[in-house]
Amino acid sequence: MLTTAQASDAQDSPALDLLIVGAGFAGLYMLHLARQQGLRALAIDAAPSVGGTWYANRYPGARVDIQSMEYSFGFDEPLQQQWHWSERYAGQPELLRYANHVAERFGLRDGIALSTRMLGGAYDAAAAQWQVDGLGPDGSRRHWRARFLVMATGPLSAPNRPSFPGLASFDGPVLHSADWPLAPVDFSGQRVGVIGTGSSGIQLIPLLAEQAAQLTVFQRTPAYAVPAHNGPLEAAYEARTKADYAGFRARNRAMRTGFGSDLPPGPGSALDASAAEREASFEARWRIGGFSLLSAYADIMVSAPANALVADFVRRQIRAAVHDPATAELLCPQHTIGCKRLCVDSGYYATFNRPNVRLVDIASAPIEAITASGLTLADGQQHRLDSLVLATGFDAITGTLLRLDLRGRDGLRLGEHWAAGPRNHLGLMVAGFPNLFVVGGPGCPAAFVNNMVSIEQQVQWISRCLADLTAAGRHCIEPTPEAEAQWLAKVNSAAQATLFLSCNSWYLGANVPGKPRQFMPLVGGFAAYSALCDEVAQQGYPGFKLS
């Protein structure tokens, strides 16, 4: 929050009905619906462009892992009919163009303040307003007053920056996948090191290998990756989908994942099928590509023996793709498939057949220090590097929220309320923080579903809630502590009934040192969650205090 002296210099904007933090897809849609309701709304974003994660994640190979025609807005029929995706899985540049197109098409530009950063916000109970402080494009202090505050900052927006000893001493450039330079980076003739083999690492490593003289990949935990089989969007598929886009969207919303209705989950147990039947099912889905492999049978994420069958299938694919047996074994994960985010790749495993690519196991010999000329491992190995790429992902789901100074009733800090791990009700609102809404935060299924479908559902629920409050003459809504505790128990029990807790993952916050270990997303599926949220609204918001 601002000091008294700083506040005196702040530019105070007129009071708003709604302040939206974030101008990615969630922020854009929230602004659009707010304007349709006649609300005075403003969206702010620290970036100089709309697009959110698709502006920030511009590293080579950045690409969506859900098919483009599903990972797009469905709320406007002319928009989805007229927009043409060039690829089956859209790349970052095309997704950013789409975000800008949405901003232009719906006339949102004049309601967005870019290069404008939120610093903190406090709820003023007497005025029933949020008082929010920030910085404008020129570094000047800004102050906003709003009845409602919507955090549309996204679950993957706070880069996880490792604190390796000596990192600041490295002589060459240090690049982070979530904060890539705007100008193209040329690695030609260089010795490049990549730390991290999660989704971003798996996407960028094949492209860096095409440029670098020598690429060294430092892997702590191998990841399961399934092929994307990406390519130009098939005209026949596009025409068929657009002929019944509304029906296609409805069928997807009925799916647990919010996508994939054209290849629904297989019935029954993997253990009941014969070996030949299982192999045929896995092979068919491998050829199709994408996440469908994990839905080949209904029990893959709840039965360890069933899961092991799929994991073994993927390991056999890795061994077949990678020529060197020792490298292939290092690339073979041994943990439960799906307990960490499954990756969708384009040529990742084949990249290790290149003569200029080397895989280094840092599980057995961790990184001891970064030096001016490279890095040193615990076993004494030294690797000389010209450039270093950190593909270390995000402080997921809660990272951005907790890096802000958010204070609710009586000065309660969000960091204090969440000291033991995040808690809220419906994954949307936090007890003690009136009129604060979170999109894509903890306690909702966004991490496991089509995020665009999740965004539309949550933003529509918020919009309905604001309309219901206005109609009832109410000014304030917040969940009760009891409802919050019950929702946390629901999130925990749902996870405990699955295999998601069987390994360390960013779902648990395990990738960030010192972060409380708590399973943050809601398991159970989009359709069930959406129906429950609708039921709460229809019943007059039980579990919430309206005043």
Coordinates of C-alpha atoms in Angstrom, one line a residue:
M1 CA 0.0 0.0 0.0
L2 CA 1.1 3.6 -0.5
T3 CA 2.6 5.7 2.2
T4 CA 0.9 9.0 3.2
A5 CA 3.4 11.0 1.1
Q6 CA 3.0 8.7 -1.9
A7 CA -0.8 8.7 -1.7
S8 CA -0.8 12.5 -1.8
D9 CA 0.9 12.3 -5.2
A10 CA -1.4 9.5 -6.6
Q11 CA -3.7 10.2 -9.4
D12 CA -7.2 9.3 -8.1
S13 CA -9.6 8.0 -10.7
P14 CA -13.4 8.4 -10.4
A15 CA -15.1 5.7 -8.4
L16 CA -15.8 2.5 -10.4
D17 CA -18.4 -0.2 -10.1
L18 CA -15.8 -2.8 -11.1
L19 CA -12.0 -2.8 -11.3
I20 CA -10.6 -5.8 -13.2
V21 CA -6.9 -6.7 -12.7
G22 CA -5.6 -8.5 -15.8
A23 CA -6.3 -8.0 -19.5
G24 CA -6.0 -11.6 -20.7
F25 CA -9.0 -13.6 -21.9
A26 CA -10.7 -13.5 -18.5
G27 CA -10.2 -9.7 -18.1
L28 CA -11.4 -9.0 -21.6
Y29 CA -14.6 -11.1 -21.1
M30 CA -15.3 -9.6 -17.7
L31 CA -15.0 -6.1 -19.1
H32 CA -17.3 -6.9 -22.0
L33 CA -20.0 -8.3 -19.7
A34 CA -19.6 -5.5 -17.2
R35 CA -20.2 -3.0 -20.0
Q36 CA -23.2 -4.9 -21.2
Q37 CA -24.6 -4.5 -17.7
G38 CA -24.0 -0.7 -17.8
L39 CA -21.3 -0.9 -15.1
R40 CA -18.5 1.6 -14.8
A41 CA -15.6 -0.8 -15.3
L42 CA -11.8 -0.5 -15.9
A43 CA -9.3 -3.3 -16.6
I44 CA -5.6 -2.7 -15.8
D45 CA -2.6 -4.8 -16.8
A46 CA 1.1 -4.5 -16.1
A47 CA 1.9 -5.6 -19.7
P48 CA 1.9 -3.1 -22.6
S49 CA -0.6 -5.4 -24.5
V50 CA -3.7 -7.4 -23.9
G51 CA -3.4 -11.1 -24.0
G52 CA -2.2 -12.1 -20.5
T53 CA -0.3 -15.3 -20.5
W54 CA -0.2 -15.3 -24.4
Y55 CA 1.7 -12.0 -24.3
A56 CA 4.1 -13.0 -21.5
N57 CA 4.8 -16.5 -22.8
R58 CA 6.4 -15.8 -26.2
Y59 CA 9.3 -18.2 -26.0
P60 CA 10.1 -20.2 -29.1
G61 CA 7.5 -22.9 -29.5
A62 CA 4.9 -21.5 -27.1
R63 CA 1.7 -23.2 -28.1
V64 CA -1.7 -24.1 -26.6
D65 CA -2.2 -27.7 -25.7
I66 CA -5.9 -27.8 -26.4
Q67 CA -7.2 -27.6 -29.9
S68 CA -7.7 -24.1 -31.2
M69 CA -11.3 -24.5 -32.1
E70 CA -12.0 -25.5 -28.5
Y71 CA -9.6 -23.1 -26.8
S72 CA -11.5 -20.0 -27.9
F73 CA -14.5 -18.0 -26.9
G74 CA -17.9 -19.4 -27.5
F75 CA -20.1 -16.6 -26.1
D76 CA -20.5 -14.8 -29.5
E77 CA -21.6 -16.8 -32.6
P78 CA -20.3 -14.3 -35.2
L79 CA -16.9 -14.2 -33.5
Q80 CA -16.5 -18.0 -33.6
Q81 CA -17.9 -18.3 -37.1
Q82 CA -15.7 -15.5 -38.6
W83 CA -12.4 -16.2 -36.9
H84 CA -10.2 -18.7 -38.7
W85 CA -7.4 -20.6 -36.8
S86 CA -4.5 -21.6 -39.0
E87 CA -3.3 -24.5 -37.0
R88 CA -4.8 -27.4 -35.0
Y89 CA -3.0 -26.1 -31.9
A90 CA -2.5 -22.4 -32.2
G91 CA 0.9 -20.8 -31.5
Q92 CA 1.5 -17.8 -29.2
P93 CA 1.6 -15.2 -32.0
E94 CA -1.8 -16.3 -33.3
L95 CA -3.3 -16.5 -29.8
L96 CA -2.1 -12.9 -29.1
R97 CA -3.6 -11.7 -32.4
Y98 CA -6.9 -13.4 -31.3
A99 CA -6.8 -11.5 -28.0
N100 CA -6.2 -8.2 -29.8
H101 CA -9.0 -9.0 -32.2
V102 CA -11.4 -9.6 -29.3
A103 CA -10.4 -6.3 -27.8
E104 CA -11.1 -4.5 -31.1
R105 CA -14.2 -6.3 -32.1
F106 CA -16.0 -5.5 -28.8
G107 CA -14.7 -2.0 -28.5
L108 CA -12.8 -2.7 -25.2
R109 CA -9.6 -0.6 -25.8
D110 CA -10.9 2.5 -24.1
G111 CA -11.7 0.6 -20.9
I112 CA -8.2 -0.9 -20.5
A113 CA -5.2 0.7 -18.9
L114 CA -2.0 -1.0 -20.1
S115 CA 1.5 -0.8 -18.6
T116 CA -0.4 -0.1 -15.4
R117 CA 0.5 -2.2 -12.4
M118 CA -1.5 -3.0 -9.2
L119 CA 0.5 -2.8 -6.0
G120 CA -2.2 -3.6 -3.4
G121 CA -5.7 -3.0 -2.4
A122 CA -7.7 -2.7 0.9
Y123 CA -11.4 -3.1 1.6
D124 CA -12.9 0.0 3.1
A125 CA -15.9 -1.4 5.0
A126 CA -17.4 2.1 5.8
A127 CA -17.5 3.1 2.2
A128 CA -18.2 -0.5 1.0
Q129 CA -15.4 0.0 -1.6
W130 CA -12.0 -1.4 -2.5
Q131 CA -9.2 1.1 -2.4
V132 CA -6.6 0.0 -4.9
D133 CA -3.1 1.5 -5.4
G134 CA -0.9 1.1 -8.4
L135 CA 1.6 2.5 -10.9
G136 CA 0.8 4.1 -14.2
P137 CA 2.9 3.7 -17.5
D138 CA 5.1 6.6 -16.5
G139 CA 5.7 5.3 -13.0
S140 CA 3.3 7.8 -11.4
R141 CA 1.2 6.6 -8.5
R142 CA -2.4 5.6 -9.3
H143 CA -5.4 5.1 -7.0
W144 CA -8.7 3.5 -7.8
R145 CA -12.0 3.1 -5.8
A146 CA -14.3 0.4 -6.9
R147 CA -17.3 -1.5 -5.4
F148 CA -16.1 -4.8 -6.7
L149 CA -12.6 -6.1 -7.5
V150 CA -12.0 -8.9 -9.9
M151 CA -8.6 -10.6 -10.0
A152 CA -8.3 -11.9 -13.5
T153 CA -4.6 -12.5 -13.2
G154 CA -4.7 -16.1 -14.2
P155 CA -3.3 -19.3 -12.6
L156 CA 0.0 -19.2 -14.5
S157 CA 1.2 -15.6 -14.4
A158 CA 3.9 -15.4 -11.7
P159 CA 7.2 -16.7 -13.0
N160 CA 9.0 -19.1 -10.7
R161 CA 12.6 -17.8 -10.6
P162 CA 15.1 -20.2 -9.0
S163 CA 17.7 -18.9 -6.6
F164 CA 20.7 -20.9 -7.7
P165 CA 23.9 -19.7 -6.0
G166 CA 25.9 -17.4 -8.3
L167 CA 23.1 -16.9 -10.8
A168 CA 23.8 -13.2 -10.9
S169 CA 27.4 -13.8 -11.8
F170 CA 26.8 -15.5 -15.1
D171 CA 28.4 -13.5 -17.9
G172 CA 25.9 -14.4 -20.6
P173 CA 22.2 -13.7 -21.0
V174 CA 19.8 -15.5 -18.6
L175 CA 16.3 -15.9 -20.1
H176 CA 13.2 -17.1 -18.4
S177 CA 10.5 -18.8 -20.5
A178 CA 7.8 -16.7 -18.9
D179 CA 9.6 -13.4 -19.4
W180 CA 11.1 -13.8 -22.9
P181 CA 12.5 -10.8 -24.7
L182 CA 10.3 -9.1 -27.3
A183 CA 13.1 -9.1 -29.9
P184 CA 14.0 -12.5 -31.4
V185 CA 16.9 -14.2 -29.7
D186 CA 19.6 -15.8 -32.0
F187 CA 21.4 -18.7 -30.4
S188 CA 23.4 -19.6 -33.5
G189 CA 26.8 -20.9 -32.7
Q190 CA 26.2 -20.8 -28.9
R191 CA 26.5 -23.3 -26.1
V192 CA 23.0 -23.1 -24.6
G193 CA 21.8 -24.6 -21.3
V194 CA 18.2 -25.2 -20.5
I195 CA 17.1 -25.9 -16.9
G196 CA 13.6 -27.4 -16.7
T197 CA 11.7 -30.0 -18.6
G198 CA 8.1 -29.1 -17.9
S199 CA 5.6 -27.9 -20.5
S200 CA 7.6 -24.8 -21.5
G201 CA 10.9 -26.6 -21.7
I202 CA 9.4 -29.4 -23.8
Q203 CA 8.1 -26.8 -26.2
L204 CA 11.2 -24.7 -26.6
I205 CA 14.0 -27.3 -26.5
P206 CA 13.3 -28.7 -30.0
L207 CA 13.5 -25.1 -31.5
L208 CA 16.6 -24.1 -29.6
A209 CA 18.3 -27.3 -30.7
E210 CA 17.9 -26.2 -34.3
Q211 CA 19.9 -23.0 -33.6
A212 CA 22.4 -23.8 -30.9
A213 CA 25.9 -25.2 -31.6
Q214 CA 25.5 -27.3 -28.4
L215 CA 22.3 -27.6 -26.3
T216 CA 22.6 -29.1 -22.9
V217 CA 19.3 -29.9 -21.1
F218 CA 19.5 -30.1 -17.3
Q219 CA 16.7 -32.4 -16.1
R220 CA 15.7 -33.1 -12.6
T221 CA 12.5 -35.0 -13.2
P222 CA 11.5 -36.3 -16.6
A223 CA 8.0 -35.5 -17.9
Y224 CA 5.5 -37.5 -19.7
A225 CA 4.8 -36.0 -23.1
V226 CA 2.2 -37.0 -25.7
P227 CA 2.4 -36.0 -29.4
A228 CA 0.4 -33.0 -30.6
H229 CA 0.5 -34.1 -34.3
N230 CA 0.0 -30.4 -35.0
G231 CA -0.5 -29.1 -38.5
P232 CA -2.7 -26.8 -40.6
L233 CA -6.3 -26.8 -39.4
E234 CA -8.2 -29.2 -41.7
A235 CA -10.8 -27.3 -43.7
A236 CA -13.3 -30.2 -43.5
Y237 CA -13.0 -30.3 -39.6
E238 CA -13.4 -26.5 -39.4
A239 CA -16.5 -26.5 -41.6
R240 CA -18.1 -29.4 -39.8
T241 CA -17.5 -27.8 -36.4
K242 CA -18.8 -24.4 -37.5
A243 CA -21.9 -26.0 -38.9
D244 CA -22.9 -26.8 -35.3
Y245 CA -20.6 -24.7 -33.2
A246 CA -23.3 -24.1 -30.5
G247 CA -23.9 -27.9 -30.2
F248 CA -20.1 -28.6 -30.2
R249 CA -19.7 -26.1 -27.3
A250 CA -22.6 -27.6 -25.4
R251 CA -21.2 -31.1 -25.8
N252 CA -17.8 -29.9 -24.6
R253 CA -19.3 -28.2 -21.5
A254 CA -20.9 -31.5 -20.6
M255 CA -17.4 -33.1 -20.5
R256 CA -15.3 -33.4 -17.3
T257 CA -12.5 -31.5 -19.0
G258 CA -14.6 -29.0 -20.9
F259 CA -13.2 -30.2 -24.2
G260 CA -12.7 -33.4 -26.3
S261 CA -16.4 -34.3 -27.0
D262 CA -15.3 -35.6 -30.4
L263 CA -13.2 -38.2 -28.6
P264 CA -15.1 -39.0 -25.4
P265 CA -13.5 -41.0 -22.5
G266 CA -13.4 -44.8 -23.0
P267 CA -15.7 -46.8 -20.7
G268 CA -14.8 -49.3 -18.1
S269 CA -11.5 -50.2 -16.5
A270 CA -8.2 -50.7 -18.2
L271 CA -7.8 -53.7 -16.0
D272 CA -10.8 -55.4 -17.5
A273 CA -9.6 -55.1 -21.1
S274 CA -7.3 -57.6 -22.7
A275 CA -3.7 -56.7 -23.4
A276 CA -4.5 -56.5 -27.1
E277 CA -7.5 -54.3 -26.5
R278 CA -5.6 -51.9 -24.3
E279 CA -2.7 -51.6 -26.7
A280 CA -5.1 -50.9 -29.6
S281 CA -6.8 -48.2 -27.5
F282 CA -3.6 -46.6 -26.4
E283 CA -2.2 -46.7 -29.9
A284 CA -5.3 -45.1 -31.4
R285 CA -5.2 -42.2 -29.0
W286 CA -1.5 -41.8 -29.4
R287 CA -2.0 -41.4 -33.2
I288 CA -4.7 -38.8 -32.6
G289 CA -2.5 -36.9 -30.1
G290 CA -3.2 -34.6 -27.3
F291 CA -4.6 -35.3 -23.8
S292 CA -7.0 -38.1 -25.0
L293 CA -4.6 -40.8 -23.9
L294 CA -5.5 -40.3 -20.2
S295 CA -9.1 -40.8 -20.9
A296 CA -8.7 -44.1 -22.8
Y297 CA -10.3 -45.8 -19.7
A298 CA -12.3 -44.4 -16.8
D299 CA -10.0 -45.5 -14.0
I300 CA -6.6 -44.2 -15.2
M301 CA -6.4 -41.4 -12.6
V302 CA -8.0 -43.4 -9.7
S303 CA -6.4 -46.8 -10.0
A304 CA -2.7 -47.2 -9.6
P305 CA -2.5 -50.5 -11.6
A306 CA -4.6 -49.0 -14.5
N307 CA -2.3 -45.9 -14.5
A308 CA 0.8 -48.1 -14.6
L309 CA -0.4 -49.6 -17.8
V310 CA -0.6 -46.2 -19.5
A311 CA 2.7 -45.1 -18.1
D312 CA 4.4 -48.2 -19.4
F313 CA 2.9 -47.6 -22.8
V314 CA 4.4 -44.1 -22.9
R315 CA 7.8 -45.3 -21.7
R316 CA 7.8 -47.8 -24.6
Q317 CA 7.1 -44.9 -27.0
I318 CA 10.0 -42.9 -25.5
R319 CA 12.4 -45.9 -25.9
A320 CA 11.3 -46.3 -29.5
A321 CA 11.9 -42.6 -30.3
V322 CA 15.3 -42.1 -28.6
H323 CA 18.2 -43.9 -30.2
D324 CA 20.6 -43.9 -27.3
P325 CA 19.3 -46.4 -24.6
A326 CA 20.9 -44.5 -21.7
T327 CA 19.4 -41.2 -22.8
A328 CA 16.0 -42.9 -23.3
E329 CA 16.0 -44.3 -19.8
L330 CA 16.8 -40.9 -18.3
L331 CA 13.8 -39.5 -20.3
C332 CA 11.5 -42.2 -19.0
P333 CA 9.4 -41.0 -16.0
Q334 CA 8.8 -43.4 -13.2
H335 CA 6.0 -41.4 -11.4
T336 CA 2.3 -41.7 -11.9
I337 CA 1.3 -40.4 -15.3
G338 CA -1.0 -37.4 -14.9
C339 CA -0.1 -36.5 -11.4
K340 CA 2.1 -33.8 -12.9
R341 CA 0.8 -31.8 -15.8
L342 CA 0.9 -34.0 -18.9
C343 CA 2.8 -32.2 -21.7
V344 CA 1.9 -32.1 -25.4
D345 CA 5.0 -32.0 -27.6
S346 CA 6.2 -31.5 -31.1
G347 CA 9.3 -33.5 -31.6
Y348 CA 10.7 -33.4 -28.1
Y349 CA 12.0 -36.9 -27.7
A350 CA 13.4 -37.0 -31.3
T351 CA 15.4 -33.9 -30.4
F352 CA 17.7 -36.0 -28.2
N353 CA 18.8 -37.9 -31.3
R354 CA 20.6 -34.8 -32.6
P355 CA 24.4 -34.8 -32.2
N356 CA 24.4 -31.3 -30.7
V357 CA 21.9 -32.1 -27.9
R358 CA 23.0 -33.6 -24.5
L359 CA 20.8 -34.6 -21.5
V360 CA 22.3 -34.1 -18.0
D361 CA 20.6 -35.7 -15.0
I362 CA 20.6 -33.2 -12.1
A363 CA 18.6 -35.5 -9.8
S364 CA 21.7 -37.5 -9.1
A365 CA 24.1 -34.6 -9.3
P366 CA 22.2 -31.3 -8.5
I367 CA 23.3 -27.9 -9.6
E368 CA 25.8 -26.6 -7.0
A369 CA 26.4 -23.2 -8.4
I370 CA 26.2 -20.9 -11.4
T371 CA 29.5 -19.5 -12.4
A372 CA 30.5 -16.7 -14.8
S373 CA 31.1 -19.2 -17.6
G374 CA 28.5 -21.9 -16.9
L375 CA 27.4 -24.1 -14.0
T376 CA 28.9 -26.7 -11.7
L377 CA 27.2 -29.8 -10.5
A378 CA 27.5 -31.5 -7.1
D379 CA 29.7 -34.3 -8.6
G380 CA 32.2 -31.7 -9.9
Q381 CA 31.1 -31.7 -13.5
Q382 CA 31.5 -28.2 -15.1
H383 CA 29.4 -27.1 -18.1
R384 CA 30.6 -24.1 -20.1
L385 CA 27.7 -22.1 -21.5
D386 CA 27.1 -18.9 -23.5
S387 CA 23.4 -18.5 -22.7
L388 CA 21.2 -19.9 -19.9
V389 CA 17.5 -20.6 -20.3
L390 CA 15.3 -21.1 -17.2
A391 CA 12.2 -23.1 -18.1
T392 CA 11.2 -23.3 -14.5
G393 CA 7.5 -22.5 -14.8
F394 CA 5.4 -20.6 -12.4
D395 CA 4.4 -20.0 -8.8
A396 CA 1.1 -21.4 -9.9
I397 CA -2.5 -20.5 -9.0
T398 CA -1.7 -18.3 -5.9
G399 CA 1.6 -16.7 -6.9
T400 CA 0.3 -13.5 -8.4
L401 CA -2.3 -13.0 -5.7
L402 CA 0.1 -13.4 -2.8
R403 CA 2.7 -11.1 -4.3
L404 CA 0.2 -8.3 -4.1
D405 CA -0.7 -6.5 -0.8
L406 CA -4.4 -7.5 -0.6
R407 CA -6.2 -6.7 2.7
G408 CA -9.7 -7.5 3.6
R409 CA -11.8 -6.6 6.6
D410 CA -9.9 -5.1 9.5
G411 CA -6.7 -5.1 7.6
L412 CA -6.6 -8.9 7.2
R413 CA -3.8 -9.7 4.7
L414 CA -4.5 -12.4 2.2
G415 CA -1.1 -13.9 2.9
E416 CA -2.0 -14.3 6.6
H417 CA -5.4 -15.8 5.7
W418 CA -3.6 -18.3 3.4
A419 CA -0.6 -18.9 5.5
A420 CA -1.3 -22.6 5.7
G421 CA -2.6 -22.8 2.1
P422 CA -5.3 -21.1 0.1
R423 CA -9.0 -21.4 1.0
N424 CA -12.1 -19.9 -0.5
H425 CA -15.7 -20.7 -1.4
L426 CA -16.6 -22.1 -4.8
G427 CA -13.1 -21.2 -6.0
L428 CA -14.4 -17.7 -6.4
M429 CA -14.5 -15.6 -3.2
V430 CA -12.5 -15.4 0.1
A431 CA -14.0 -15.1 3.6
G432 CA -13.1 -11.7 5.1
F433 CA -12.6 -10.2 1.6
P434 CA -15.9 -8.8 0.6
N435 CA -16.7 -8.1 -3.1
L436 CA -13.4 -9.7 -4.2
F437 CA -13.7 -12.2 -7.0
V438 CA -11.0 -14.5 -8.3
V439 CA -11.0 -16.1 -11.8
G440 CA -8.9 -19.2 -12.3
G441 CA -7.7 -19.3 -8.7
P442 CA -7.5 -22.1 -6.1
G443 CA -10.5 -24.2 -5.4
C444 CA -11.8 -24.3 -9.0
P445 CA -11.1 -26.9 -11.8
A446 CA -9.3 -24.5 -14.2
A447 CA -6.0 -26.4 -14.0
F448 CA -7.7 -29.6 -15.3
V449 CA -10.1 -28.2 -17.8
N450 CA -10.3 -26.1 -21.0
N451 CA -9.3 -22.8 -19.5
M452 CA -11.4 -20.8 -21.9
V453 CA -14.6 -22.7 -20.9
S454 CA -13.6 -22.2 -17.3
I455 CA -13.1 -18.5 -17.8
E456 CA -16.5 -18.1 -19.5
Q457 CA -18.3 -20.0 -16.7
Q458 CA -16.7 -18.1 -13.9
V459 CA -17.0 -14.7 -15.5
Q460 CA -20.7 -15.3 -16.3
W461 CA -21.3 -16.4 -12.7
I462 CA -19.7 -13.2 -11.4
S463 CA -21.7 -11.1 -13.8
R464 CA -24.9 -12.8 -12.7
C465 CA -23.9 -12.3 -9.1
L466 CA -23.5 -8.6 -9.6
A467 CA -26.8 -8.3 -11.3
D468 CA -28.5 -10.3 -8.5
L469 CA -27.0 -8.0 -5.9
T470 CA -28.2 -4.9 -7.7
A471 CA -31.7 -6.3 -8.2
A472 CA -31.9 -7.1 -4.4
G473 CA -30.5 -3.7 -3.4
R474 CA -27.4 -5.3 -1.8
H475 CA -24.0 -3.8 -1.8
C476 CA -21.8 -6.5 -0.4
I477 CA -21.2 -10.3 -0.7
E478 CA -18.7 -12.5 0.9
P479 CA -18.5 -16.2 1.9
T480 CA -18.9 -17.3 5.4
P481 CA -15.9 -18.9 7.2
E482 CA -18.0 -22.1 7.5
A483 CA -18.7 -22.3 3.8
E484 CA -15.0 -21.7 3.1
A485 CA -14.0 -24.5 5.4
Q486 CA -16.5 -26.9 3.8
W487 CA -15.2 -26.0 0.3
L488 CA -11.6 -26.6 1.4
A489 CA -12.6 -30.0 2.7
K490 CA -14.3 -30.8 -0.6
V491 CA -11.2 -29.8 -2.6
N492 CA -9.1 -32.0 -0.3
S493 CA -11.4 -35.0 -0.3
A494 CA -11.8 -34.9 -4.1
A495 CA -8.0 -35.0 -4.6
Q496 CA -7.6 -37.8 -2.1
A497 CA -9.9 -40.0 -4.1
T498 CA -7.4 -39.8 -7.1
L499 CA -3.8 -40.4 -7.9
F500 CA -3.0 -36.7 -8.1
L501 CA -1.4 -36.7 -4.6
S502 CA 1.1 -39.4 -5.5
C503 CA 3.8 -37.0 -6.7
N504 CA 5.1 -33.5 -6.1
S505 CA 3.7 -31.0 -8.6
W506 CA 2.8 -27.4 -9.1
Y507 CA -0.8 -28.4 -8.2
L508 CA 0.6 -28.9 -4.7
G509 CA 2.9 -25.9 -4.8
A510 CA 5.9 -28.3 -4.6
N511 CA 7.9 -26.5 -7.2
V512 CA 8.3 -23.3 -5.1
P513 CA 10.5 -23.5 -2.0
G514 CA 8.7 -22.6 1.2
K515 CA 5.2 -22.7 -0.4
P516 CA 2.6 -24.5 1.8
R517 CA 1.9 -28.0 0.4
Q518 CA -1.7 -28.0 -0.4
F519 CA -3.6 -29.4 -3.4
M520 CA -5.0 -26.3 -5.0
P521 CA -7.3 -27.2 -8.0
L522 CA -10.6 -28.9 -7.7
V523 CA -10.9 -32.4 -9.1
G524 CA -14.3 -33.5 -10.2
G525 CA -14.8 -32.0 -13.6
F526 CA -16.2 -28.9 -15.3
A527 CA -19.8 -30.0 -15.7
A528 CA -20.3 -30.8 -12.0
Y529 CA -18.6 -27.6 -10.8
S530 CA -20.6 -25.5 -13.2
A531 CA -23.9 -27.0 -12.1
L532 CA -23.0 -26.5 -8.4
C533 CA -22.2 -22.8 -9.0
D534 CA -25.5 -22.4 -10.9
E535 CA -27.4 -24.1 -8.0
V536 CA -25.8 -21.7 -5.5
A537 CA -26.9 -18.7 -7.5
Q538 CA -30.4 -20.1 -8.0
Q539 CA -30.9 -20.7 -4.3
G540 CA -30.0 -17.2 -3.3
Y541 CA -26.3 -17.7 -2.5
P542 CA -26.2 -20.0 0.5
G543 CA -22.8 -20.0 2.1
F544 CA -22.5 -16.2 1.4
K545 CA -23.4 -13.2 3.5
L546 CA -25.2 -10.5 1.6
S547 CA -25.5 -7.0 3.1

